Amino acid sequence: MNKNSYFSIQDYNDYDLDEYHRHDNESIENVIDELLGLIESEKNTVKAKMVSEITTLSSEEREKEGRTINNLKCEIHKGNLLRFSKTKKIKTDIKRGDICVVTITSTDIKDMNCKIKEIDSNSITILTEEKIPNFSKNNLARIDLIINETTFSRWERNLIHLNKNGEKALKLKLGRIAPETYELNQNISFINKDLDDYQKEAVKHSISCRDFFLIHGPFGTGKTTTIVELILQENKLGHNVLVTAESNIAIDNILRKLVKYDKINKTRIGDLSKIPYNLKQHTINHKLKNHPLYESNMDYEERLEIEKDILSNSHVILATNSTVARRSLENISFNISIIDEASQATVPSVLIPINKAEKFILIGDHKQLPPVILNNECEHLKKSMFEELIEKYPQQSKELLIQYRMNEILMKFPNKKFYENKLICSEKSKNYFLNISVLERYDSSSPLIFIDTSEHEDSEESKLNSSDSYINNFEAEIALKIAQMYLEKDIKPKNIGIIATYADQVRLIGNKTKLDVKSADGFQGGERDIIIVSLVRSNEEGKIGFLKDLKRLNVLLTRAKKKLIIIGNRKTLESNGDYKEFLEFCETIGGIKKCET
């Protein structure tokens, strides 16, 4: 027996187990220290990017993207505390606890490190680092987001206070322990009678496992449907369930499917302004105000006690990963954490819900984009817990393989390229065709069109002043023209989406239309009947930048249900073997359109 690899009985008896456990604990501490260091590095990068963005983007552009609030009028000014209001409803991504810059217009007054104390639909209260001198109430103010401090601090605080659940997950991640064995429960009566066999198997294993399980769900395979069934089954067993995801949209999609089950007491935690109106009755805010002990003049601690009462009596609690770290959930534990979008979440992010439960289920697709991390030296943060565990323990996972989103032609290339041709197109989605075409130079009956701009004299990419991003005016013009043609054919705006692969191109197109225009990262998890993509890169050197990331290509190709139109320079793109392969596929289905001078 190789003593470097295995212990014999004698080796095991001679080995100092206390010393072994000490090193085991040290390795966990080292991982935590490394993660804390990476979080700090990422925070610094985010701050630098935001400060730079304030100088390169107009305040109107930043406000549209949720990172600036303009035209604020001062109501209260008491030294370090200022309260501003706005006549229009405040729509922003800025939240309580965020670090911002406050600028008083037409003055030299600026505080680079103010903190958001309170924010609601019409007012915002801040605490400044320095005392702000008096200024005229005729001077308006602007607040710019520097960093979402709350999210990062919750990651850090949870890592520092990991309990046995979180530590066990890290040991599994490191391969220091193996998953516990379990017997599969074959006697499950499924509530949703329309589940396919792959979804049923995923639910069975998730219920039966002892510590964790992974559900790999490629595009359109019914991840949300599977999650809802799992919630119902766990509730039937008398278990209390925590359901989380990286985005509010994913949580609201789960809640929409869950609301028809009236007997389940479900509570949604989150920013009320971002939760759809028809779901508000299930929110903690709504339940708080309708609680028999609630009074409008209660202080924070009194409201907190009522929140704890509501949450402790809820069967299912739904929130984003970081929101689970709020005080009202501090002493509430769960039988199970079900974490959607797990392949898009950093390890510190998923450890927050993992820390709250006896076992966890991760749902995601590691073949698509990883967590968004800006610091290139923090590559380790880009690898999700989902991806690490599925590589180490493939036996602890099940795939969902029936695809319900798109027609068979649109599915064919990504299925072959990314999923080993395992995906099966559902009978219903095989017939998802648009049966409408627009101007012949841009369209045909094929559900997949590539518009080749390589022969057009105006197709070159360019950059805006002092920006690292790229734009392509010609591609933007084509995308907008095609979208307008579909709108004139009575296609509803909600059924059309535009993806631009660079941030400046997103802004360029987005400023000229009310349609949804997002990056590939922004559209991950989304779908539309029609998707129009601007690839942007167009140069003689064949440089395609981060387009060469196959996971980004996978997202681009898997958002459309009925029609996918991609605009790009074929000559530039064919410098990359994967895009060359894709363009050859487009040729075989008659999906290439040349846009000539």
PDB file of N, CA, C and O in Angstrom, residues 121-181:
ATOM      1  N   SER A 121     -39.348  55.560  -1.417  1.00  0.00           N
ATOM      2  CA  SER A 121     -39.742  55.917  -2.783  1.00  0.00           C
ATOM      3  C   SER A 121     -39.550  57.390  -3.117  1.00  0.00           C
ATOM      4  O   SER A 121     -39.416  57.755  -4.280  1.00  0.00           O
ATOM      5  N   ASN A 122     -39.519  58.267  -2.110  1.00  0.00           N
ATOM      6  CA  ASN A 122     -39.418  59.702  -2.387  1.00  0.00           C
ATOM      7  C   ASN A 122     -38.306  60.428  -1.631  1.00  0.00           C
ATOM      8  O   ASN A 122     -38.082  61.608  -1.872  1.00  0.00           O
ATOM      9  N   SER A 123     -37.628  59.738  -0.714  1.00  0.00           N
ATOM     10  CA  SER A 123     -36.596  60.425   0.053  1.00  0.00           C
ATOM     11  C   SER A 123     -35.409  59.514   0.332  1.00  0.00           C
ATOM     12  O   SER A 123     -35.517  58.285   0.262  1.00  0.00           O
ATOM     13  N   ILE A 124     -34.292  60.173   0.664  1.00  0.00           N
ATOM     14  CA  ILE A 124     -33.072  59.436   0.967  1.00  0.00           C
ATOM     15  C   ILE A 124     -32.309  60.187   2.051  1.00  0.00           C
ATOM     16  O   ILE A 124     -32.146  61.407   1.984  1.00  0.00           O
ATOM     17  N   THR A 125     -31.870  59.465   3.096  1.00  0.00           N
ATOM     18  CA  THR A 125     -31.136  60.055   4.209  1.00  0.00           C
ATOM     19  C   THR A 125     -29.713  59.520   4.204  1.00  0.00           C
ATOM     20  O   THR A 125     -29.506  58.308   4.075  1.00  0.00           O
ATOM     21  N   ILE A 126     -28.739  60.413   4.331  1.00  0.00           N
ATOM     22  CA  ILE A 126     -27.342  59.997   4.286  1.00  0.00           C
ATOM     23  C   ILE A 126     -26.590  60.491   5.519  1.00  0.00           C
ATOM     24  O   ILE A 126     -26.965  61.476   6.153  1.00  0.00           O
ATOM     25  N   LEU A 127     -25.502  59.787   5.855  1.00  0.00           N
ATOM     26  CA  LEU A 127     -24.548  60.218   6.875  1.00  0.00           C
ATOM     27  C   LEU A 127     -23.232  60.485   6.171  1.00  0.00           C
ATOM     28  O   LEU A 127     -22.679  59.589   5.512  1.00  0.00           O
ATOM     29  N   THR A 128     -22.718  61.703   6.276  1.00  0.00           N
ATOM     30  CA  THR A 128     -21.480  62.058   5.594  1.00  0.00           C
ATOM     31  C   THR A 128     -20.275  61.820   6.498  1.00  0.00           C
ATOM     32  O   THR A 128     -20.390  61.804   7.733  1.00  0.00           O
ATOM     33  N   GLU A 129     -19.117  61.658   5.871  1.00  0.00           N
ATOM     34  CA  GLU A 129     -17.886  61.423   6.632  1.00  0.00           C
ATOM     35  C   GLU A 129     -17.465  62.693   7.377  1.00  0.00           C
ATOM     36  O   GLU A 129     -17.064  62.651   8.532  1.00  0.00           O
ATOM     37  N   GLU A 130     -17.561  63.813   6.691  1.00  0.00           N
ATOM     38  CA  GLU A 130     -17.251  65.109   7.285  1.00  0.00           C
ATOM     39  C   GLU A 130     -18.542  65.903   7.450  1.00  0.00           C
ATOM     40  O   GLU A 130     -19.522  65.663   6.752  1.00  0.00           O
ATOM     41  N   LYS A 131     -18.524  66.876   8.349  1.00  0.00           N
ATOM     42  CA  LYS A 131     -19.676  67.763   8.472  1.00  0.00           C
ATOM     43  C   LYS A 131     -19.783  68.617   7.224  1.00  0.00           C
ATOM     44  O   LYS A 131     -18.810  69.236   6.791  1.00  0.00           O
ATOM     45  N   ILE A 132     -20.971  68.619   6.628  1.00  0.00           N
ATOM     46  CA  ILE A 132     -21.197  69.391   5.410  1.00  0.00           C
ATOM     47  C   ILE A 132     -21.557  70.826   5.790  1.00  0.00           C
ATOM     48  O   ILE A 132     -22.475  71.047   6.585  1.00  0.00           O
ATOM     49  N   PRO A 133     -20.847  71.833   5.236  1.00  0.00           N
ATOM     50  CA  PRO A 133     -21.196  73.222   5.550  1.00  0.00           C
ATOM     51  C   PRO A 133     -22.581  73.580   5.004  1.00  0.00           C
ATOM     52  O   PRO A 133     -23.101  72.913   4.118  1.00  0.00           O
ATOM     53  N   ASN A 134     -23.162  74.610   5.571  1.00  0.00           N
ATOM     54  CA  ASN A 134     -24.492  75.030   5.133  1.00  0.00           C
ATOM     55  C   ASN A 134     -24.474  75.455   3.671  1.00  0.00           C
ATOM     56  O   ASN A 134     -23.484  76.009   3.180  1.00  0.00           O
ATOM     57  N   PHE A 135     -25.582  75.188   2.996  1.00  0.00           N
ATOM     58  CA  PHE A 135     -25.738  75.600   1.602  1.00  0.00           C
ATOM     59  C   PHE A 135     -27.193  75.968   1.370  1.00  0.00           C
ATOM     60  O   PHE A 135     -28.081  75.604   2.143  1.00  0.00           O
ATOM     61  N   SER A 136     -27.434  76.690   0.323  1.00  0.00           N
ATOM     62  CA  SER A 136     -28.787  77.143   0.015  1.00  0.00           C
ATOM     63  C   SER A 136     -29.668  75.959  -0.371  1.00  0.00           C
ATOM     64  O   SER A 136     -29.227  75.051  -1.084  1.00  0.00           O
ATOM     65  N   LYS A 137     -30.914  76.009   0.089  1.00  0.00           N
ATOM     66  CA  LYS A 137     -31.844  74.933  -0.264  1.00  0.00           C
ATOM     67  C   LYS A 137     -32.246  74.993  -1.736  1.00  0.00           C
ATOM     68  O   LYS A 137     -32.923  74.090  -2.244  1.00  0.00           O
ATOM     69  N   ASN A 138     -31.822  76.048  -2.415  1.00  0.00           N
ATOM     70  CA  ASN A 138     -32.065  76.123  -3.868  1.00  0.00           C
ATOM     71  C   ASN A 138     -31.076  75.259  -4.640  1.00  0.00           C
ATOM     72  O   ASN A 138     -31.292  74.953  -5.804  1.00  0.00           O
ATOM     73  N   ASN A 139     -29.961  74.915  -3.965  1.00  0.00           N
ATOM     74  CA  ASN A 139     -28.973  74.043  -4.602  1.00  0.00           C
ATOM     75  C   ASN A 139     -29.447  72.595  -4.556  1.00  0.00           C
ATOM     76  O   ASN A 139     -29.725  72.054  -3.475  1.00  0.00           O
ATOM     77  N   LEU A 140     -29.535  71.963  -5.709  1.00  0.00           N
ATOM     78  CA  LEU A 140     -29.913  70.560  -5.768  1.00  0.00           C
ATOM     79  C   LEU A 140     -28.696  69.674  -5.507  1.00  0.00           C
ATOM     80  O   LEU A 140     -27.553  70.117  -5.632  1.00  0.00           O
ATOM     81  N   ALA A 141     -28.948  68.413  -5.182  1.00  0.00           N
ATOM     82  CA  ALA A 141     -27.858  67.472  -4.902  1.00  0.00           C
ATOM     83  C   ALA A 141     -27.934  66.271  -5.835  1.00  0.00           C
ATOM     84  O   ALA A 141     -28.979  65.960  -6.406  1.00  0.00           O
ATOM     85  N   ARG A 142     -26.790  65.616  -5.946  1.00  0.00           N
ATOM     86  CA  ARG A 142     -26.688  64.383  -6.730  1.00  0.00           C
ATOM     87  C   ARG A 142     -25.964  63.355  -5.872  1.00  0.00           C
ATOM     88  O   ARG A 142     -24.973  63.668  -5.207  1.00  0.00           O
ATOM     89  N   ILE A 143     -26.471  62.131  -5.876  1.00  0.00           N
ATOM     90  CA  ILE A 143     -25.836  61.043  -5.121  1.00  0.00           C
ATOM     91  C   ILE A 143     -25.411  59.950  -6.094  1.00  0.00           C
ATOM     92  O   ILE A 143     -26.225  59.465  -6.886  1.00  0.00           O
ATOM     93  N   ASP A 144     -24.124  59.585  -6.051  1.00  0.00           N
ATOM     94  CA  ASP A 144     -23.570  58.555  -6.942  1.00  0.00           C
ATOM     95  C   ASP A 144     -23.118  57.353  -6.135  1.00  0.00           C
ATOM     96  O   ASP A 144     -22.385  57.496  -5.143  1.00  0.00           O
ATOM     97  N   LEU A 145     -23.522  56.173  -6.579  1.00  0.00           N
ATOM     98  CA  LEU A 145     -23.098  54.933  -5.924  1.00  0.00           C
ATOM     99  C   LEU A 145     -21.611  54.691  -6.154  1.00  0.00           C
ATOM    100  O   LEU A 145     -21.119  54.793  -7.274  1.00  0.00           O
ATOM    101  N   ILE A 146     -20.917  54.370  -5.064  1.00  0.00           N
ATOM    102  CA  ILE A 146     -19.512  53.963  -5.161  1.00  0.00           C
ATOM    103  C   ILE A 146     -19.380  52.459  -4.962  1.00  0.00           C
ATOM    104  O   ILE A 146     -18.697  51.775  -5.715  1.00  0.00           O
ATOM    105  N   ILE A 147     -20.057  51.934  -3.943  1.00  0.00           N
ATOM    106  CA  ILE A 147     -19.992  50.482  -3.727  1.00  0.00           C
ATOM    107  C   ILE A 147     -21.181  50.015  -2.903  1.00  0.00           C
ATOM    108  O   ILE A 147     -21.643  50.713  -1.996  1.00  0.00           O
ATOM    109  N   ASN A 148     -21.681  48.857  -3.259  1.00  0.00           N
ATOM    110  CA  ASN A 148     -22.741  48.225  -2.475  1.00  0.00           C
ATOM    111  C   ASN A 148     -22.082  47.560  -1.267  1.00  0.00           C
ATOM    112  O   ASN A 148     -21.776  46.373  -1.269  1.00  0.00           O
ATOM    113  N   GLU A 149     -21.857  48.356  -0.262  1.00  0.00           N
ATOM    114  CA  GLU A 149     -21.122  47.909   0.930  1.00  0.00           C
ATOM    115  C   GLU A 149     -21.850  46.792   1.667  1.00  0.00           C
ATOM    116  O   GLU A 149     -21.232  45.878   2.213  1.00  0.00           O
ATOM    117  N   THR A 150     -23.188  46.847   1.664  1.00  0.00           N
ATOM    118  CA  THR A 150     -23.966  45.877   2.435  1.00  0.00           C
ATOM    119  C   THR A 150     -23.700  44.454   1.973  1.00  0.00           C
ATOM    120  O   THR A 150     -23.472  43.553   2.792  1.00  0.00           O
ATOM    121  N   THR A 151     -23.711  44.231   0.655  1.00  0.00           N
ATOM    122  CA  THR A 151     -23.483  42.882   0.121  1.00  0.00           C
ATOM    123  C   THR A 151     -22.112  42.360   0.529  1.00  0.00           C
ATOM    124  O   THR A 151     -21.974  41.244   1.043  1.00  0.00           O
ATOM    125  N   PHE A 152     -21.065  43.161   0.321  1.00  0.00           N
ATOM    126  CA  PHE A 152     -19.709  42.726   0.660  1.00  0.00           C
ATOM    127  C   PHE A 152     -19.563  42.478   2.165  1.00  0.00           C
ATOM    128  O   PHE A 152     -18.939  41.502   2.583  1.00  0.00           O
ATOM    129  N   SER A 153     -20.120  43.370   2.974  1.00  0.00           N
ATOM    130  CA  SER A 153     -19.974  43.204   4.430  1.00  0.00           C
ATOM    131  C   SER A 153     -20.715  41.960   4.913  1.00  0.00           C
ATOM    132  O   SER A 153     -20.275  41.281   5.850  1.00  0.00           O
ATOM    133  N   ARG A 154     -21.834  41.628   4.270  1.00  0.00           N
ATOM    134  CA  ARG A 154     -22.559  40.399   4.631  1.00  0.00           C
ATOM    135  C   ARG A 154     -21.744  39.168   4.249  1.00  0.00           C
ATOM    136  O   ARG A 154     -21.704  38.185   5.007  1.00  0.00           O
ATOM    137  N   TRP A 155     -21.093  39.190   3.093  1.00  0.00           N
ATOM    138  CA  TRP A 155     -20.208  38.090   2.715  1.00  0.00           C
ATOM    139  C   TRP A 155     -19.133  37.905   3.795  1.00  0.00           C
ATOM    140  O   TRP A 155     -18.872  36.794   4.248  1.00  0.00           O
ATOM    141  N   GLU A 156     -18.498  39.027   4.153  1.00  0.00           N
ATOM    142  CA  GLU A 156     -17.379  38.975   5.110  1.00  0.00           C
ATOM    143  C   GLU A 156     -17.841  38.504   6.484  1.00  0.00           C
ATOM    144  O   GLU A 156     -17.206  37.637   7.093  1.00  0.00           O
ATOM    145  N   ARG A 157     -18.932  39.073   6.965  1.00  0.00           N
ATOM    146  CA  ARG A 157     -19.415  38.724   8.308  1.00  0.00           C
ATOM    147  C   ARG A 157     -19.800  37.252   8.388  1.00  0.00           C
ATOM    148  O   ARG A 157     -19.519  36.569   9.375  1.00  0.00           O
ATOM    149  N   ASN A 158     -20.422  36.735   7.347  1.00  0.00           N
ATOM    150  CA  ASN A 158     -20.817  35.324   7.338  1.00  0.00           C
ATOM    151  C   ASN A 158     -19.597  34.411   7.338  1.00  0.00           C
ATOM    152  O   ASN A 158     -19.574  33.391   8.027  1.00  0.00           O
ATOM    153  N   LEU A 159     -18.568  34.766   6.567  1.00  0.00           N
ATOM    154  CA  LEU A 159     -17.343  33.961   6.538  1.00  0.00           C
ATOM    155  C   LEU A 159     -16.674  33.918   7.908  1.00  0.00           C
ATOM    156  O   LEU A 159     -16.198  32.873   8.355  1.00  0.00           O
ATOM    157  N   ILE A 160     -16.655  35.059   8.571  1.00  0.00           N
ATOM    158  CA  ILE A 160     -16.009  35.139   9.886  1.00  0.00           C
ATOM    159  C   ILE A 160     -16.777  34.316  10.921  1.00  0.00           C
ATOM    160  O   ILE A 160     -16.185  33.761  11.853  1.00  0.00           O
ATOM    161  N   HIS A 161     -18.103  34.223  10.747  1.00  0.00           N
ATOM    162  CA  HIS A 161     -18.939  33.522  11.725  1.00  0.00           C
ATOM    163  C   HIS A 161     -19.537  32.225  11.167  1.00  0.00           C
ATOM    164  O   HIS A 161     -20.644  31.841  11.537  1.00  0.00           O
ATOM    165  N   LEU A 162     -18.817  31.544  10.299  1.00  0.00           N
ATOM    166  CA  LEU A 162     -19.319  30.276   9.755  1.00  0.00           C
ATOM    167  C   LEU A 162     -19.618  29.287  10.869  1.00  0.00           C
ATOM    168  O   LEU A 162     -18.831  29.117  11.793  1.00  0.00           O
ATOM    169  N   ASN A 163     -20.764  28.598  10.764  1.00  0.00           N
ATOM    170  CA  ASN A 163     -21.069  27.533  11.722  1.00  0.00           C
ATOM    171  C   ASN A 163     -20.720  26.180  11.107  1.00  0.00           C
ATOM    172  O   ASN A 163     -20.077  26.116  10.054  1.00  0.00           O
ATOM    173  N   LYS A 164     -21.174  25.115  11.725  1.00  0.00           N
ATOM    174  CA  LYS A 164     -20.807  23.768  11.256  1.00  0.00           C
ATOM    175  C   LYS A 164     -21.336  23.498   9.845  1.00  0.00           C
ATOM    176  O   LYS A 164     -20.725  22.738   9.081  1.00  0.00           O
ATOM    177  N   ASN A 165     -22.483  24.113   9.469  1.00  0.00           N
ATOM    178  CA  ASN A 165     -23.022  23.900   8.127  1.00  0.00           C
ATOM    179  C   ASN A 165     -22.104  24.489   7.063  1.00  0.00           C
ATOM    180  O   ASN A 165     -21.779  23.843   6.066  1.00  0.00           O
ATOM    181  N   GLY A 166     -21.684  25.734   7.293  1.00  0.00           N
ATOM    182  CA  GLY A 166     -20.794  26.388   6.343  1.00  0.00           C
ATOM    183  C   GLY A 166     -19.427  25.736   6.279  1.00  0.00           C
ATOM    184  O   GLY A 166     -18.846  25.568   5.199  1.00  0.00           O
ATOM    185  N   GLU A 167     -18.913  25.342   7.440  1.00  0.00           N
ATOM    186  CA  GLU A 167     -17.597  24.689   7.466  1.00  0.00           C
ATOM    187  C   GLU A 167     -17.635  23.346   6.750  1.00  0.00           C
ATOM    188  O   GLU A 167     -16.688  22.975   6.049  1.00  0.00           O
ATOM    189  N   LYS A 168     -18.739  22.625   6.907  1.00  0.00           N
ATOM    190  CA  LYS A 168     -18.868  21.334   6.220  1.00  0.00           C
ATOM    191  C   LYS A 168     -18.873  21.536   4.708  1.00  0.00           C
ATOM    192  O   LYS A 168     -18.242  20.768   3.967  1.00  0.00           O
ATOM    193  N   ALA A 169     -19.563  22.587   4.245  1.00  0.00           N
ATOM    194  CA  ALA A 169     -19.595  22.870   2.801  1.00  0.00           C
ATOM    195  C   ALA A 169     -18.196  23.178   2.280  1.00  0.00           C
ATOM    196  O   ALA A 169     -17.815  22.726   1.186  1.00  0.00           O
ATOM    197  N   LEU A 170     -17.418  23.927   3.045  1.00  0.00           N
ATOM    198  CA  LEU A 170     -16.048  24.225   2.625  1.00  0.00           C
ATOM    199  C   LEU A 170     -15.187  22.970   2.601  1.00  0.00           C
ATOM    200  O   LEU A 170     -14.345  22.795   1.716  1.00  0.00           O
ATOM    201  N   LYS A 171     -15.392  22.069   3.568  1.00  0.00           N
ATOM    202  CA  LYS A 171     -14.637  20.809   3.583  1.00  0.00           C
ATOM    203  C   LYS A 171     -15.002  19.948   2.373  1.00  0.00           C
ATOM    204  O   LYS A 171     -14.136  19.298   1.782  1.00  0.00           O
ATOM    205  N   LEU A 172     -16.286  19.949   2.008  1.00  0.00           N
ATOM    206  CA  LEU A 172     -16.705  19.229   0.794  1.00  0.00           C
ATOM    207  C   LEU A 172     -16.058  19.850  -0.438  1.00  0.00           C
ATOM    208  O   LEU A 172     -15.574  19.150  -1.331  1.00  0.00           O
ATOM    209  N   LYS A 173     -16.025  21.168  -0.477  1.00  0.00           N
ATOM    210  CA  LYS A 173     -15.411  21.899  -1.593  1.00  0.00           C
ATOM    211  C   LYS A 173     -13.930  21.552  -1.730  1.00  0.00           C
ATOM    212  O   LYS A 173     -13.411  21.390  -2.840  1.00  0.00           O
ATOM    213  N   LEU A 174     -13.247  21.415  -0.579  1.00  0.00           N
ATOM    214  CA  LEU A 174     -11.819  21.091  -0.577  1.00  0.00           C
ATOM    215  C   LEU A 174     -11.547  19.614  -0.821  1.00  0.00           C
ATOM    216  O   LEU A 174     -10.407  19.218  -1.057  1.00  0.00           O
ATOM    217  N   GLY A 175     -12.608  18.783  -0.744  1.00  0.00           N
ATOM    218  CA  GLY A 175     -12.412  17.345  -0.872  1.00  0.00           C
ATOM    219  C   GLY A 175     -11.898  16.714   0.405  1.00  0.00           C
ATOM    220  O   GLY A 175     -11.379  15.592   0.392  1.00  0.00           O
ATOM    221  N   ARG A 176     -12.029  17.419   1.540  1.00  0.00           N
ATOM    222  CA  ARG A 176     -11.539  16.888   2.815  1.00  0.00           C
ATOM    223  C   ARG A 176     -12.476  15.848   3.404  1.00  0.00           C
ATOM    224  O   ARG A 176     -12.080  15.028   4.226  1.00  0.00           O
ATOM    225  N   ILE A 177     -13.760  15.925   3.027  1.00  0.00           N
ATOM    226  CA  ILE A 177     -14.721  14.905   3.440  1.00  0.00           C
ATOM    227  C   ILE A 177     -15.543  14.508   2.217  1.00  0.00           C
ATOM    228  O   ILE A 177     -15.602  15.234   1.232  1.00  0.00           O
ATOM    229  N   ALA A 178     -16.181  13.356   2.288  1.00  0.00           N
ATOM    230  CA  ALA A 178     -17.020  12.879   1.181  1.00  0.00           C
ATOM    231  C   ALA A 178     -18.496  13.072   1.540  1.00  0.00           C
ATOM    232  O   ALA A 178     -18.853  13.098   2.722  1.00  0.00           O
ATOM    233  N   PRO A 179     -19.360  13.189   0.554  1.00  0.00           N
ATOM    234  CA  PRO A 179     -20.799  13.286   0.835  1.00  0.00           C
ATOM    235  C   PRO A 179     -21.297  12.032   1.541  1.00  0.00           C
ATOM    236  O   PRO A 179     -20.790  10.932   1.312  1.00  0.00           O
ATOM    237  N   GLU A 180     -22.283  12.208   2.402  1.00  0.00           N
ATOM    238  CA  GLU A 180     -22.871  11.074   3.094  1.00  0.00           C
ATOM    239  C   GLU A 180     -23.705  10.238   2.128  1.00  0.00           C
ATOM    240  O   GLU A 180     -24.384  10.780   1.248  1.00  0.00           O
ATOM    241  N   THR A 181     -23.659   8.915   2.292  1.00  0.00           N
ATOM    242  CA  THR A 181     -24.471   8.028   1.454  1.00  0.00           C
ATOM    243  C   THR A 181     -25.941   8.116   1.881  1.00  0.00           C
ATOM    244  O   THR A 181     -26.244   8.487   3.015  1.00  0.00           O
TER     245      THR A 181
END
